[in-house]
């Protein structure tokens, strides 16, 4: 089984709809991240969480919110989706030890289309 | 804040040829550096990383990268390309401001011709 899973894998929605993307991990890591990937822009950080009670905004958090329901679960919500939120979304995890030197482990991604 | 520049959004090589993917970073202190690979319809996975010690780092699938502080570079190479190397490659650095966030480059898509 995959260590980091994301649901759904694909989603098409309409402008103004609320949508939630979910991420679960079995790696036992305390740090979790949400990124979006756009062609030519690489990955940009939306939100990150160092533990259940510690949630931080990334560089592009406007229009998004998150919930860390448990150490293993981190959800991303779009309260009112708009077309420019069409992108590939990735969840990632990392261990808090060896600050900054640890690799991130990525889920398979969610392709979101907002019409 | 740090930034990462990958020169060339697309690189095309022939099978068996040298692969060179360029990465430069902006930092006044040596950062932690990473190369990730993304195969179609998959998430990113680590190829290699530099934290401290030897500046030539070997990774999976025959890739290696050299950290050059004087040039603020961390270029990725492979002596002989294989068709299975076709993918998108991302250079990344850890932010050294205490947040230890990872900053990604825009990515370079590698095409391998038969």
Coordinates of C-alpha atoms in Angstrom, one line a residue:
Chain A
X1 CA 0.0 0.0 0.0
X2 CA 1.1 3.5 -0.7
X3 CA 2.5 5.5 2.2
X4 CA 0.8 8.8 1.2
X5 CA -2.6 8.6 -0.4
X6 CA -4.8 11.3 -1.8
X7 CA -8.5 11.3 -2.6
X8 CA -10.0 12.0 -5.1
X9 CA -7.4 11.5 -7.8
X10 CA -9.4 13.5 -10.3
X11 CA -12.2 16.0 -9.8
X12 CA -14.1 18.3 -12.0
X13 CA -16.2 20.9 -10.3
X14 CA -18.0 24.2 -11.1
X15 CA -17.1 27.7 -10.1
X16 CA -18.4 28.6 -6.6
X17 CA -18.6 25.0 -5.4
X18 CA -16.9 23.9 -2.1
X19 CA -14.5 21.1 -2.5
X20 CA -12.2 19.1 -0.2
X21 CA -9.1 17.2 -1.0
X22 CA -7.9 14.6 1.4
X23 CA -4.5 13.3 2.3
X24 CA -3.6 10.3 4.5
X25 CA -0.2 9.0 5.4
X26 CA 1.1 5.8 7.1
X27 CA 4.7 7.0 7.5
X28 CA 4.2 8.3 11.0
X29 CA 5.6 11.7 10.0
X30 CA 4.5 14.8 11.9
X31 CA 4.9 17.3 9.1
X32 CA 2.5 17.5 6.2
X33 CA 2.3 19.9 3.3
X34 CA -0.1 20.9 0.5
X35 CA 1.3 22.1 -2.9
X36 CA -0.1 23.0 -6.2
X37 CA 1.7 22.3 -9.4
X38 CA 1.2 24.5 -12.5
X39 CA 3.1 24.1 -15.8
X40 CA 6.2 26.2 -15.8
X41 CA 5.8 27.2 -12.1
X42 CA 6.9 24.1 -10.3
X43 CA 5.4 23.4 -6.9
X44 CA 4.1 26.2 -4.8
X45 CA 3.4 25.7 -1.1
X46 CA -0.2 26.4 0.0
X47 CA -0.2 25.3 3.6
X48 CA 1.9 23.3 5.9
X49 CA 1.5 21.7 9.3
X50 CA 4.2 20.7 11.8
X51 CA 1.7 18.9 14.1
X52 CA -2.0 18.7 14.8
X53 CA -2.0 22.1 16.5
X54 CA 0.4 23.9 14.3
X55 CA -0.8 25.1 10.9
X56 CA 0.9 27.7 8.7
X57 CA 0.2 29.5 5.5
X58 CA 2.5 29.0 2.6
X59 CA 3.1 31.4 -0.3
X60 CA -0.3 31.0 -2.0
X61 CA -2.9 30.3 0.8
X62 CA -5.5 32.8 -0.4
X63 CA -8.7 30.9 -1.4
X64 CA -7.7 27.8 0.5
X65 CA -8.1 26.4 4.0
X66 CA -6.8 23.3 5.7
X67 CA -7.7 21.0 8.6
X68 CA -5.3 18.6 10.4
X69 CA -7.7 16.1 11.8
X70 CA -5.1 13.8 13.1
X71 CA -1.4 13.3 12.7
X72 CA -2.0 11.1 9.7
X73 CA -4.7 13.2 8.0
X74 CA -4.4 16.7 6.4
X75 CA -7.3 18.0 4.2
X76 CA -7.3 21.0 1.8
X77 CA -10.5 22.9 1.1
X78 CA -11.5 25.3 -1.5
X79 CA -14.4 27.2 -0.1
X80 CA -15.6 28.7 -3.4
X81 CA -13.7 27.2 -6.3
X82 CA -12.6 29.4 -9.2
X83 CA -11.1 28.5 -12.5
X84 CA -7.6 29.6 -11.7
X85 CA -7.5 27.0 -9.0
X86 CA -7.4 24.4 -11.8
X87 CA -4.1 22.6 -11.1
X88 CA -2.5 19.4 -9.9
X89 CA -2.4 19.3 -6.1
X90 CA 0.1 17.3 -4.1
X91 CA 0.2 16.3 -0.4
X92 CA 3.6 15.6 1.1
X93 CA 5.0 14.5 4.4
X94 CA 8.4 14.6 6.1
X95 CA 9.9 13.7 9.5
X96 CA 10.7 16.5 11.8
X97 CA 14.1 15.1 12.7
X98 CA 17.3 16.5 11.1
X99 CA 15.7 19.9 10.3
X100 CA 15.5 20.6 6.6
X101 CA 17.7 17.7 5.6
X102 CA 14.9 15.2 5.2
X103 CA 13.3 14.4 1.9
X104 CA 9.6 14.9 1.4
X105 CA 7.4 12.0 0.5
X106 CA 4.6 12.8 -2.0
X107 CA 1.2 11.5 -2.7
X108 CA 0.2 10.7 -6.3
X109 CA -1.6 14.0 -6.7
X110 CA -5.2 15.2 -7.3
X111 CA -6.0 16.7 -10.7
X112 CA -8.6 19.4 -10.1
X113 CA -10.5 21.1 -12.8
X114 CA -12.8 24.1 -12.1
X115 CA -15.1 25.0 -14.9
Chain B
X1 CA 13.6 34.0 0.7
X2 CA 15.5 31.6 -1.4
X3 CA 14.9 31.0 -5.0
X4 CA 15.8 28.2 -7.4
X5 CA 16.4 28.6 -11.1
X6 CA 16.4 25.7 -13.5
X7 CA 17.8 26.6 -16.8
X8 CA 15.7 25.1 -19.6
X9 CA 12.1 24.0 -19.2
X10 CA 12.7 21.3 -21.7
X11 CA 15.9 19.3 -22.5
X12 CA 16.1 16.6 -25.2
X13 CA 18.9 14.1 -25.5
X14 CA 19.5 10.9 -27.5
X15 CA 19.5 7.6 -25.8
X16 CA 23.1 6.9 -24.5
X17 CA 24.0 10.6 -24.5
X18 CA 25.0 12.7 -21.4
X19 CA 22.2 14.2 -19.4
X20 CA 22.9 17.6 -17.9
X21 CA 20.1 19.5 -16.0
X22 CA 21.1 22.8 -14.5
X23 CA 20.1 24.2 -11.2
X24 CA 21.2 27.4 -9.5
X25 CA 20.0 28.7 -6.1
X26 CA 20.2 32.0 -4.3
X27 CA 21.5 31.7 -0.8
X28 CA 24.1 33.4 1.4
X29 CA 24.6 30.2 3.3
X30 CA 25.0 26.7 2.0
X31 CA 21.5 25.2 1.8
X32 CA 20.3 21.7 1.8
X33 CA 19.8 20.7 -1.9
X34 CA 17.6 18.1 -3.5
X35 CA 16.7 16.7 -6.9
X36 CA 13.3 15.1 -7.3
X37 CA 11.9 13.2 -10.3
X38 CA 8.3 13.1 -11.4
X39 CA 7.2 10.3 -13.8
X40 CA 3.9 10.8 -15.7
X41 CA 0.8 10.6 -13.4
X42 CA 2.9 10.2 -10.3
X43 CA 4.1 12.2 -7.4
X44 CA 7.6 13.4 -6.9
X45 CA 10.3 11.1 -5.6
X46 CA 13.8 11.8 -4.3
X47 CA 16.7 11.3 -6.7
X48 CA 19.4 12.6 -4.4
X49 CA 20.3 15.2 -1.9
X50 CA 23.2 17.2 -0.5
X51 CA 23.3 18.2 3.1
X52 CA 26.9 18.2 4.2
X53 CA 30.2 16.5 3.4
X54 CA 31.2 15.3 -0.1
X55 CA 30.1 17.7 -2.7
X56 CA 29.5 15.0 -5.4
X57 CA 26.4 13.2 -4.5
X58 CA 25.2 10.0 -6.1
X59 CA 21.6 9.1 -6.4
X60 CA 19.3 6.5 -7.8
X61 CA 19.2 5.3 -11.4
X62 CA 22.8 6.4 -12.1
X63 CA 22.2 10.1 -11.5
X64 CA 24.7 12.3 -9.6
X65 CA 24.9 16.0 -8.8
X66 CA 27.7 18.3 -7.6
X67 CA 27.3 21.1 -5.1
X68 CA 29.5 24.1 -6.2
X69 CA 29.3 26.8 -3.5
X70 CA 31.3 29.3 -5.6
X71 CA 28.8 29.0 -8.4
X72 CA 25.7 28.4 -6.3
X73 CA 24.9 25.5 -8.5
X74 CA 23.7 21.9 -8.1
X75 CA 23.6 20.5 -11.6
X76 CA 22.3 17.0 -12.2
X77 CA 24.1 14.6 -14.6
X78 CA 23.9 11.1 -15.9
X79 CA 26.6 9.7 -18.2
X80 CA 24.2 7.8 -20.5
X81 CA 20.5 8.5 -20.9
X82 CA 18.0 5.7 -21.0
X83 CA 14.5 5.9 -22.4
X84 CA 13.1 5.3 -18.9
X85 CA 14.7 8.6 -17.7
X86 CA 12.1 10.6 -19.6
X87 CA 10.4 12.5 -16.8
X88 CA 10.2 16.0 -15.2
X89 CA 13.0 16.9 -12.8
X90 CA 12.8 19.4 -10.0
X91 CA 15.6 21.0 -8.1
X92 CA 14.7 22.1 -4.6
X93 CA 16.3 23.8 -1.6
X94 CA 15.4 23.9 2.1
X95 CA 14.7 27.4 3.4
X96 CA 17.3 28.2 6.0
X97 CA 15.2 30.8 7.9
X98 CA 14.1 28.4 10.6
X99 CA 10.9 27.3 8.8
X100 CA 12.8 24.7 6.8
X101 CA 10.2 24.9 4.0
X102 CA 11.3 23.5 0.7
X103 CA 11.5 25.8 -2.3
X104 CA 11.1 24.1 -5.7
X105 CA 12.4 25.1 -9.1
X106 CA 10.0 25.3 -12.1
X107 CA 11.1 21.9 -13.3
X108 CA 12.9 20.6 -16.4
X109 CA 11.2 18.1 -18.6
X110 CA 13.7 15.6 -20.1
X111 CA 12.9 13.9 -23.4
X112 CA 15.0 10.9 -24.5
X113 CA 15.1 10.1 -28.2
X114 CA 15.7 6.6 -29.5

